[in-house]
Amino acid sequence: MSKYYNIKYRAGMMVAVLLTSIFASCTKNFQKENATWNGSATATLQQIYLGIGSNMDATAQGEDNAGTRWLYPITQQGAVYAKSDYSYGQGANWTGFYQNLAAMNQMFSTMAASPNAATYTNVTAMLKVLRAYQAIELSNFYGDIPYSKAGKGLSGSTTDLAVPYDKQQAIYLSCLNDLTWAVNNFNTTSSTQYSFGSSEFLLLNNIPQWIKFANSLRLRYALTMYDKDNADAGPIIADALTKPLLTDPVNDVVSLNSTNIPGLGFDNNAAGRGFSFRQECRLRMGSTMWNLLSNNNNADGSGIFDPRCKIYFEVNGNGDWAPYPQDPLTPIVDAGDPYNVARDGDWTLDKVGNLYSDFNYYWGRDGVAAGSTNPIPEIFMTPAEVHFLKAEIYARGIAGVAQNMTSAQTEYEAGVTSSLTFWDTMAFNSSVWVVNKPASATPSNADITAVLTNPKVAFNSANAVQLIYAQEWIDLFRQPWVAWTLMRRTGGATPADTNNPAGYIQNYGSLQRYQYPGDEQLFNNANWKAETGGSDLTSTKIWIAK
């Protein structure tokens, strides 16, 4: 992101080896000979923190490219009319995390060594939250990853250059410990606490908001691992329910956004959000999602009852609503160029031959088009998700919480309402949204009621958990990696097409994880072999998966 300074802390094996050799042979007068011409040669805490921020953006790290090509058909939140020519998986998210981990370790060391270490409590807590968030999300892509001994390649010790993999369970527990520490140690009253000032890119030094974010992540991750380790997860869930959580459907959304980062764009070096839709994008609205947003297949859209449908998707080249069969027995080719930027000037351009409804064109232009304002942010976590997590807990009666369908319904309906409100507000406020733009900043009570009372949505104790997963899955539309985690940890209980399950398994359902980046096999070979046995299979289930 252009806002951020280009501060990269290379924790990769090759770079670490290179730096070790340089420092070993060139330390004499190194500082003097390589001094910056107009400032300190040492990055400040604020600068390092901004560098960490640049690696937190999923778009900047290419995750949108993986999502539009693979994660949407895997989760069935969308469909593609042909498998992608781009390889499955990413390496940018891996590289970004280990750069951040090295930077965070440096910051922790610097603050701990300070005679004023107590003034860094809030900053330490912020870093622990971000580290936990990024580590667990990375682990959900790959499974076991190097963690407890990783990110120390700049220590000068060669033993820190190739480190073993931690089990996913251990990563979850370590990160949950960090999140718990943060919730319990954030200081909301002391004026002596060190502040990042304007460099605090995520929550603008709002400590109560940081507490809610950290505690909400505790709820997400403890529930994610509950069915694999309820003894450890249960007490965390129970405790999280007693502490502040994200609640406001708009103001409590934790994200990288233009309000906190003025001038923020999401087309990092022309390879981010816009690129993911422009370049070889075969995305279409799939029948799985359509069937949860519309009462029928009327081409004029008269069956659509959920306003999110017209925010997420658009009509085909004939002006009709036409879902692509999620898993056709034989591929159905589509045409047109619906994500071409020429449509900025004419909505109907490049839609000739486009037979199936596309993802909304504005997803590829929001935060990318020159002069656009109020782009939809890159989301870390929403209050809607928190409501759905709570609804699941009450509906299942887990973690020592008695089953309570009344509370489950209350949280479920709050989740749906929060989701409808958030997406309506985002599309309304975005300057690029023109066609099918919501009529107001918030949905009307009638619109909300129409969704909540529709037979496809209305709460029912008999299938409450299925309904909760479905609505959470819909809300996670722009977080397909989180939806993928939900799908795997529930054993495929999220919405799925039943017409051609064998075809789905063959094309996408067997993909359970990403392969480790090639550098791991090259520079961390012994540990890579110990982890994979020499067979790094994408079909291997990660620990949290049923």
mmCIF file of C-alpha atoms in Angstrom, residues 80 91 250 296 337 345 357 375 408 412 431 450 475 493 518 520 544:
data_model
loop_
_atom_site.group_PDB
_atom_site.id
_atom_site.type_symbol
_atom_site.label_atom_id
_atom_site.label_comp_id
_atom_site.label_asym_id
_atom_site.label_seq_id
_atom_site.Cartn_x
_atom_site.Cartn_y
_atom_site.Cartn_z
ATOM 1 C CA VAL A 80 -15.705 -20.443 -12.238
ATOM 2 C CA GLY A 91 3.690 -17.727 -1.462
ATOM 3 C CA VAL A 250 -20.087 -0.627 10.875
ATOM 4 C CA ASN A 296 -36.666 -18.668 -7.634
ATOM 5 C CA ASP A 337 -15.047 -9.539 -20.631
ATOM 6 C CA GLY A 345 -17.595 4.669 -18.776
ATOM 7 C CA SER A 357 -24.144 -13.443 -13.804
ATOM 8 C CA PRO A 375 -13.581 2.002 -0.863
ATOM 9 C CA ALA A 408 -29.050 -18.536 19.590
ATOM 10 C CA TYR A 412 -28.309 -15.253 14.689
ATOM 11 C CA SER A 431 -18.027 6.434 -4.836
ATOM 12 C CA ALA A 450 -38.057 -9.594 4.622
ATOM 13 C CA ASP A 475 -21.347 -12.692 5.227
ATOM 14 C CA ALA A 493 -21.356 -28.127 6.842
ATOM 15 C CA GLY A 518 9.483 -23.938 -2.815
ATOM 16 C CA GLU A 520 11.162 -24.256 2.242
ATOM 17 C CA ILE A 544 -8.522 -28.189 12.650
#
